[in-house]
DNA sequence: AGCATTCTTGACCCTGGGGTCAACTTACGC
DNA sequence: GCGTAAGTTGACCCCAGGGTCAAGAATGCT
């Protein structure tokens, strides 16, 4: 790769990181190129697709943020507190960084690193929930799928309130967390959790896929 | 108004009602005209704006559905049951009828009838919540704004799952309702509910306004 | 039945996003 | 320092949706 191409790729990565974090993973690619001071043809030439760019720019960031949250959650003595920390922290990440919000609640099958990270995050979440369940801290029928769906709606809510009342999402989180304490269940749930394939479909549509 | 124009307006209203209920209030106007068997120019000529068409076609329907739900909710002996019925019923309406979903969680300032209906629905919801609160059936810090925000996210969730697992939203509703029972509150909420102006902003953005 | 008025039509414009490629420019090895 | 391979550019294409309007068609009054 020639030196100028290298430089342009770097400029594009920087611009993409900025814009993804400001406005989410759906910003127009032409706008990224504009901010990088480069023709959009160059962007297509160097990265080919949006997902390739996302994979290079966002994967590391997401891995850090989500990994840290999970690790910290598992370090709590009280499993219930760890779970509450994790749920609220992920929601907070979604609220403060649209890129993370889209990673958590989106669908990027061609972004390999990102997919790996999502898998790991999903596993961590399951462990955190399981631990809280075993400790009797949350109702036993709450699953990882339920949490992921909640994150999906939280991403949209957090973005909707961002300019108006940036903490408004916290109330919804509080209602969920307070309500999950084990004793509240009033009869069995009438619906089963979704299968992985269903989750994949649904998260795509939540994020606005065709 | 000439007889043919009258007929066309009727065909357009019928087509709009169908498409709004199938796909929500954002269907392309050209598609409505196509289904009505009429040029899209005619639609613009007869109705002018999307909101005018919505106001004529959807307002009555929404009033019926929401009014009935509220009325029935208030007829329960147990205020808490009435509240639970209302919340779940509105979510169900949203899940089964995208038009209602968009009415509840959207923003149509130029649609006068619709605005009036939304106001009345809002009032009814407040009464239902207040009644449940006075009966000690739900945590006292839950407000009408919280319920409306929940409806807003439910609209998106219900639409996302519609083709895959059409009842998946019920789990989230169950977590909320089970969790609102008065005893669960673990300390005061850290955030105040939104003001009407803020709600207006936020609902617009949730529904995907500019 | 004739004709003014009212309606309808569809071609047209605009916006904004994704994506391609021939022609130009630049870097770098020799 | 020069030729060639590598890289860049921006005009161009696509699509979908909103919206307008001159020309032509239909209605209904007299």
XYZ file of C-alpha atoms (C1' of nucleotides) in Angstrom:
480
model
C 0.000 0.000 0.000
C 1.376 3.372 -0.973
C 2.137 5.932 1.707
C -0.569 8.388 0.619
C -3.172 5.624 0.656
C -2.102 4.730 4.149
C -2.506 8.332 5.205
C -5.938 8.575 3.637
C -7.052 5.378 5.275
C -5.966 6.819 8.587
C -7.821 10.068 7.971
C -10.906 8.082 7.048
C -10.676 5.907 10.128
C -10.409 8.977 12.304
C -13.332 10.723 10.649
C -15.408 7.547 10.812
C -14.656 7.072 14.492
C -15.795 10.618 15.195
C -18.960 10.441 13.174
C -19.904 6.953 14.293
C -19.608 8.042 17.890
C -21.496 11.254 17.287
C -24.307 9.939 15.148
C -24.290 6.155 15.027
C -23.220 3.592 12.476
C -25.627 4.744 9.814
C -24.054 8.109 8.986
C -23.758 8.595 5.239
C -20.409 7.325 3.993
C -20.080 10.424 1.835
C -20.170 12.488 4.971
C -17.337 10.519 6.498
C -15.296 11.078 3.369
C -16.110 14.770 3.470
C -14.972 15.082 7.060
C -11.801 13.212 6.211
C -11.155 15.688 3.408
C -11.137 12.972 0.801
C -13.367 11.926 -2.082
C -15.997 9.349 -1.303
C -14.563 7.288 -4.152
C -11.450 6.870 -2.060
C -13.460 5.586 0.852
C -15.067 2.948 -1.317
C -11.683 2.148 -2.779
C -9.975 1.675 0.563
C -12.725 -0.005 2.554
C -15.267 -1.274 0.080
C -18.235 -1.501 2.395
C -19.642 0.200 5.431
C -19.268 -2.923 7.498
C -15.574 -3.244 6.712
C -15.048 0.287 7.944
C -17.136 -0.373 11.029
C -15.183 -3.512 11.742
C -11.892 -1.641 11.661
C -12.998 1.425 13.526
C -15.576 0.363 16.056
C -14.752 -3.202 17.032
C -11.897 -2.382 19.378
C -13.773 0.400 21.040
C -16.831 -1.732 21.585
C -14.761 -4.611 22.893
C -13.115 -2.353 25.464
C -16.298 -0.763 26.694
C -18.408 -3.891 26.835
C -15.631 -6.107 28.150
C -14.921 -3.712 30.951
C -18.558 -3.498 31.921
C -18.907 -7.277 32.008
C -15.721 -7.766 33.940
C -16.696 -5.243 36.534
C -20.151 -6.739 36.818
C -18.711 -10.138 37.572
C -16.427 -8.691 40.222
C -19.310 -7.752 42.507
C -19.787 -9.860 45.617
C -23.551 -9.652 45.284
C -24.633 -11.204 42.002
C -27.753 -9.065 41.946
C -25.752 -5.881 42.228
C -23.442 -7.068 39.487
C -26.379 -7.671 37.216
C -27.900 -4.289 37.978
C -24.563 -2.624 37.362
C -24.166 -4.367 34.028
C -27.628 -3.542 32.749
C -27.422 0.077 33.737
C -23.867 0.467 32.514
C -24.604 -0.923 29.076
C -27.587 1.364 28.797
C -25.376 4.242 29.801
C -22.834 3.328 27.152
C -25.621 3.257 24.613
C -26.794 6.656 25.744
C -23.375 8.276 25.589
C -22.066 6.628 22.441
C -24.353 5.998 19.480
C -21.726 3.733 17.965
C -21.883 1.393 20.942
C -25.652 1.650 20.907
C -25.727 0.427 17.351
C -23.252 -2.343 18.029
C -25.337 -3.661 20.889
C -28.654 -3.391 19.164
C -27.693 -3.805 15.530
C -26.722 -6.530 13.139
C -23.498 -6.540 11.158
C -22.968 -10.048 9.843
C -20.064 -9.118 7.572
C -18.065 -7.403 10.317
C -16.108 -10.348 11.633
C -14.311 -8.834 14.588
C -17.483 -7.128 15.649
C -19.459 -10.342 15.472
C -16.889 -12.077 17.612
C -17.139 -9.300 20.150
C -20.906 -9.474 20.159
C -20.691 -13.186 20.780
C -18.386 -12.685 23.708
C -20.564 -9.918 25.115
C -23.608 -12.118 24.769
C -21.857 -14.905 26.665
C -20.794 -12.542 29.399
C -24.337 -11.247 29.732
C -25.650 -14.766 30.018
C -23.152 -15.540 32.744
C -24.062 -12.390 34.637
C -27.740 -13.182 34.452
C -27.241 -16.794 35.377
C -25.201 -15.833 38.399
C -27.890 -13.418 39.567
C -30.550 -16.006 39.005
C -28.688 -18.626 41.016
C -28.301 -16.128 43.831
C -32.057 -15.617 43.770
C -31.601 -11.937 42.954
C -33.767 -11.792 39.846
C -36.849 -13.566 38.658
C -35.833 -16.894 37.187
C -37.635 -16.513 33.870
C -35.641 -13.483 32.768
C -33.211 -14.437 30.004
C -30.335 -13.013 28.011
C -32.702 -12.543 25.112
C -34.944 -10.391 27.254
C -32.019 -8.240 28.252
C -30.885 -7.865 24.674
C -34.350 -6.814 23.566
C -34.387 -4.304 26.368
C -31.056 -2.947 25.160
C -32.505 -2.761 21.695
C -35.346 -0.529 22.779
C -33.089 1.409 25.107
C -30.812 2.285 22.204
C -33.718 3.918 20.421
C -35.041 5.609 23.519
C -31.649 6.935 24.558
C -31.090 8.374 21.114
C -34.529 9.943 21.076
C -33.992 11.719 24.386
C -30.334 12.592 23.875
C -30.873 16.247 22.975
C -33.801 16.847 25.270
C -33.346 14.973 28.535
C -30.225 12.877 28.223
C -30.916 10.836 31.340
C -34.562 10.074 30.758
C -33.791 6.456 29.868
C -32.677 5.884 33.459
C -36.232 5.808 34.685
C -37.125 2.937 32.397
C -34.025 1.070 33.497
C -34.925 1.625 37.116
C -38.436 0.287 36.577
C -37.018 -2.812 34.965
C -34.316 -3.450 37.537
C -36.462 -2.753 40.561
C -39.096 -4.950 39.020
C -36.885 -7.913 38.326
C -36.254 -8.702 41.950
C -37.244 -12.279 42.397
C -40.481 -11.941 44.318
C -42.508 -9.875 41.895
C -43.446 -12.515 39.372
C -47.225 -12.728 39.196
C -47.713 -15.998 37.407
C -45.737 -17.536 34.561
C -44.958 -15.597 31.428
C -47.278 -16.378 28.572
C -44.607 -16.248 25.881
C -41.304 -18.063 25.419
C -38.043 -16.199 24.838
C -36.874 -15.917 21.242
C -34.535 -18.335 19.533
C -31.171 -17.040 18.278
C -32.442 -16.891 14.712
C -35.480 -14.931 15.825
C -33.300 -12.570 17.834
C -31.163 -11.959 14.778
C -34.206 -11.079 12.703
C -35.731 -8.908 15.340
C -32.626 -6.943 16.223
C -32.188 -6.198 12.542
C -35.658 -4.810 12.261
C -35.374 -2.854 15.483
C -32.312 -1.161 14.091
C -34.180 -0.396 10.889
C -33.106 -3.085 8.427
C -35.120 -3.595 5.202
C -67.300 18.946 -4.771
C -67.912 17.068 -7.979
C -69.219 13.510 -7.806
C -66.089 11.951 -9.288
C -63.910 13.770 -6.813
C -66.105 12.491 -4.028
C -65.690 8.968 -5.312
C -61.946 9.308 -5.599
C -61.680 10.697 -2.109
C -63.583 7.702 -0.878
C -61.344 5.284 -2.738
C -58.305 7.045 -1.331
C -59.661 6.935 2.203
C -60.290 3.235 1.865
C -56.844 2.519 0.453
C -55.214 4.691 3.083
C -57.068 2.929 5.878
C -55.867 -0.424 4.597
C -52.270 0.577 4.130
C -52.037 2.575 7.345
C -53.288 -0.417 9.279
C -51.003 -2.812 7.450
C -47.823 -0.787 7.477
C -48.173 2.271 9.660
C -48.668 5.951 9.002
C -45.486 6.363 7.028
C -46.400 4.390 3.917
C -45.531 6.291 0.752
C -48.445 8.416 -0.370
C -47.829 7.279 -3.920
C -48.504 3.746 -2.841
C -51.830 4.720 -1.337
C -52.768 6.389 -4.587
C -51.696 3.300 -6.505
C -53.816 1.034 -4.367
C -56.762 3.391 -4.788
C -56.311 3.197 -8.551
C -55.791 6.921 -8.829
C -52.913 9.219 -9.688
C -50.862 10.494 -6.799
C -51.550 13.986 -8.073
C -55.175 13.423 -7.173
C -54.258 12.456 -3.651
C -52.316 15.675 -3.203
C -55.147 17.570 -4.779
C -57.831 16.124 -2.508
C -55.968 15.947 0.764
C -52.932 18.146 0.436
C -50.849 16.597 3.161
C -50.262 13.270 4.791
C -51.532 14.545 8.086
C -54.830 15.674 6.619
C -55.367 12.192 5.245
C -54.382 10.626 8.547
C -56.745 12.902 10.383
C -59.673 11.841 8.231
C -58.880 8.164 8.088
C -57.302 7.200 11.356
C -58.709 9.510 13.980
C -62.037 7.762 14.388
C -60.485 4.358 14.487
C -57.946 5.394 17.086
C -60.595 7.097 19.175
C -62.704 3.945 19.228
C -59.890 1.603 20.106
C -58.236 3.775 22.732
C -61.476 5.019 24.194
C -62.754 1.511 24.633
C -59.547 0.384 26.299
C -59.638 3.292 28.734
C -63.290 2.841 29.519
C -62.876 -0.826 30.214
C -59.818 -0.174 32.352
C -61.773 2.221 34.523
C -64.577 -0.293 34.952
C -62.409 -2.710 36.925
C -63.103 -2.973 40.634
C -59.397 -3.324 41.376
C -57.569 -0.223 40.198
C -54.368 -2.211 39.774
C -56.034 -4.702 37.485
C -57.539 -1.879 35.494
C -54.130 -0.321 35.056
C -52.568 -3.621 34.008
C -55.386 -4.230 31.585
C -54.946 -0.796 30.049
C -51.200 -1.034 29.619
C -51.328 -4.473 28.098
C -54.318 -3.679 25.921
C -52.718 -0.586 24.432
C -49.567 -2.544 23.716
C -51.684 -5.190 22.077
C -53.404 -2.606 19.923
C -50.008 -1.316 18.902
C -48.884 -4.809 18.023
C -51.927 -5.644 15.943
C -52.402 -2.318 14.224
C -49.424 -0.270 13.065
C -51.700 2.705 12.537
C -52.659 2.752 16.191
C -49.042 2.171 17.135
C -48.038 5.284 15.236
C -50.868 7.321 16.684
C -49.858 6.430 20.223
C -46.170 6.913 19.748
C -46.049 9.507 17.018
C -46.519 13.208 16.613
C -48.994 14.754 14.204
C -49.434 18.372 15.197
C -51.422 19.316 12.089
C -53.966 16.517 12.505
C -56.503 18.266 14.683
C -58.948 15.472 15.434
C -56.098 13.163 16.140
C -54.479 15.606 18.503
C -57.737 15.957 20.395
C -57.977 12.204 20.672
C -54.424 11.946 21.898
C -55.178 14.529 24.513
C -58.193 12.612 25.697
C -56.258 9.343 25.722
C -53.510 10.981 27.686
C -56.015 12.222 30.242
C -57.593 8.814 30.537
C -54.197 7.207 31.056
C -53.387 9.696 33.757
C -56.654 8.929 35.509
C -56.038 5.195 35.288
C -52.570 5.554 36.725
C -53.710 7.902 39.432
C -56.443 5.522 40.479
C -53.983 2.635 40.686
C -51.550 4.760 42.621
C -54.197 5.812 45.150
C -55.128 2.186 45.590
C -51.497 1.435 46.355
C -51.308 -0.941 43.421
C -48.316 0.588 41.651
C -45.217 2.380 42.761
C -46.084 6.002 43.377
C -43.355 7.509 41.231
C -44.613 5.985 37.984
C -46.196 8.668 35.796
C -48.183 9.018 32.622
C -45.035 10.164 30.870
C -43.315 6.939 31.835
C -46.172 4.932 30.419
C -46.147 6.909 27.196
C -42.427 6.389 26.770
C -42.957 2.713 27.338
C -45.647 2.710 24.658
C -43.229 4.481 22.374
C -40.611 1.784 22.691
C -43.245 -0.919 22.578
C -44.456 0.360 19.227
C -40.996 -0.160 17.781
C -40.493 -3.501 19.446
C -43.879 -4.827 18.415
C -43.245 -3.831 14.827
C -39.820 -5.416 14.868
C -41.112 -8.748 16.097
C -44.338 -8.770 14.112
C -43.204 -11.166 11.408
C -41.033 -13.324 13.613
C -42.622 -13.763 17.020
C -45.697 -11.586 17.121
C -46.179 -11.926 20.877
C -42.625 -11.340 21.983
C -43.469 -7.871 23.263
C -45.658 -9.459 25.947
C -42.645 -10.521 27.957
C -41.410 -6.944 28.248
C -44.863 -5.803 29.269
C -45.031 -8.524 31.887
C -41.675 -7.499 33.332
C -42.864 -3.928 33.583
C -46.259 -4.693 35.080
C -45.052 -7.296 37.539
C -42.310 -4.898 38.495
C -44.506 -1.890 39.115
C -46.259 -3.384 42.107
C -45.799 -0.911 44.888
C -43.271 -2.700 47.049
C -40.410 -3.065 44.610
C -39.042 0.458 44.598
C -35.427 0.338 45.714
C -34.790 3.942 46.510
C -35.976 7.080 44.735
C -35.579 7.511 41.002
C -32.608 9.616 40.036
C -34.357 11.394 37.184
C -37.521 13.445 36.960
C -40.250 12.656 34.446
C -40.267 14.723 31.269
C -42.220 17.905 30.766
C -44.914 17.985 28.074
C -42.633 19.875 25.712
C -39.877 17.342 26.246
C -42.304 14.489 25.673
C -43.361 16.062 22.420
C -39.774 16.295 21.232
C -38.895 12.832 22.331
C -41.911 11.065 20.885
C -41.161 12.732 17.586
C -37.628 11.460 17.553
C -38.651 7.999 18.682
C -40.990 7.801 15.733
C -38.203 8.947 13.454
C -38.786 12.670 12.932
C -36.014 14.829 11.405
C -76.214 19.986 -26.281
C -72.739 23.304 -25.288
C -69.438 25.148 -22.521
C -67.348 26.818 -18.153
C -65.646 24.827 -14.259
C -63.665 21.357 -11.704
C -60.704 17.348 -11.556
C -57.297 14.161 -13.052
C -53.176 12.799 -14.962
C -48.398 11.692 -15.430
C -44.271 13.767 -16.691
C -41.349 16.419 -14.293
C -38.338 18.430 -10.447
C -35.898 18.000 -5.978
C -33.525 15.709 -2.159
C -30.401 12.489 -0.357
C -28.535 8.077 -0.004
C -25.696 4.102 -2.213
C -22.407 2.871 -5.613
C -19.108 2.872 -10.124
C -15.472 4.161 -13.202
C -12.705 6.644 -16.894
C -9.495 10.025 -16.670
C -6.325 12.232 -14.126
C -2.445 12.621 -10.482
C 1.015 10.934 -7.508
C 4.539 8.061 -5.436
C 8.358 5.248 -5.807
C 11.699 1.834 -7.865
C 15.008 1.797 -11.054
C 14.531 12.020 -13.328
C 11.389 9.230 -15.510
C 7.964 5.575 -16.423
C 4.645 2.788 -14.560
C 1.787 0.998 -11.195
C -1.087 2.590 -7.551
C -4.315 5.785 -5.955
C -7.629 9.637 -6.331
C -11.240 12.246 -8.076
C -15.802 13.847 -9.153
C -19.094 13.379 -12.585
C -22.222 10.070 -13.281
C -25.749 6.241 -12.470
C -29.284 4.112 -9.537
C -33.312 4.199 -6.424
C -37.152 5.889 -3.532
C -39.887 9.354 -1.706
C -41.965 14.047 -1.569
C -44.112 17.452 -4.218
C -45.840 20.549 -8.524
C -48.290 21.807 -12.598
C -49.671 22.382 -17.644
C -52.493 19.914 -20.502
C -56.295 17.184 -21.174
C -60.788 14.866 -19.517
C -65.044 14.758 -17.141
C -68.972 16.867 -15.041
C -73.057 19.242 -14.486
C -75.398 23.876 -15.043
C -78.302 26.286 -18.127
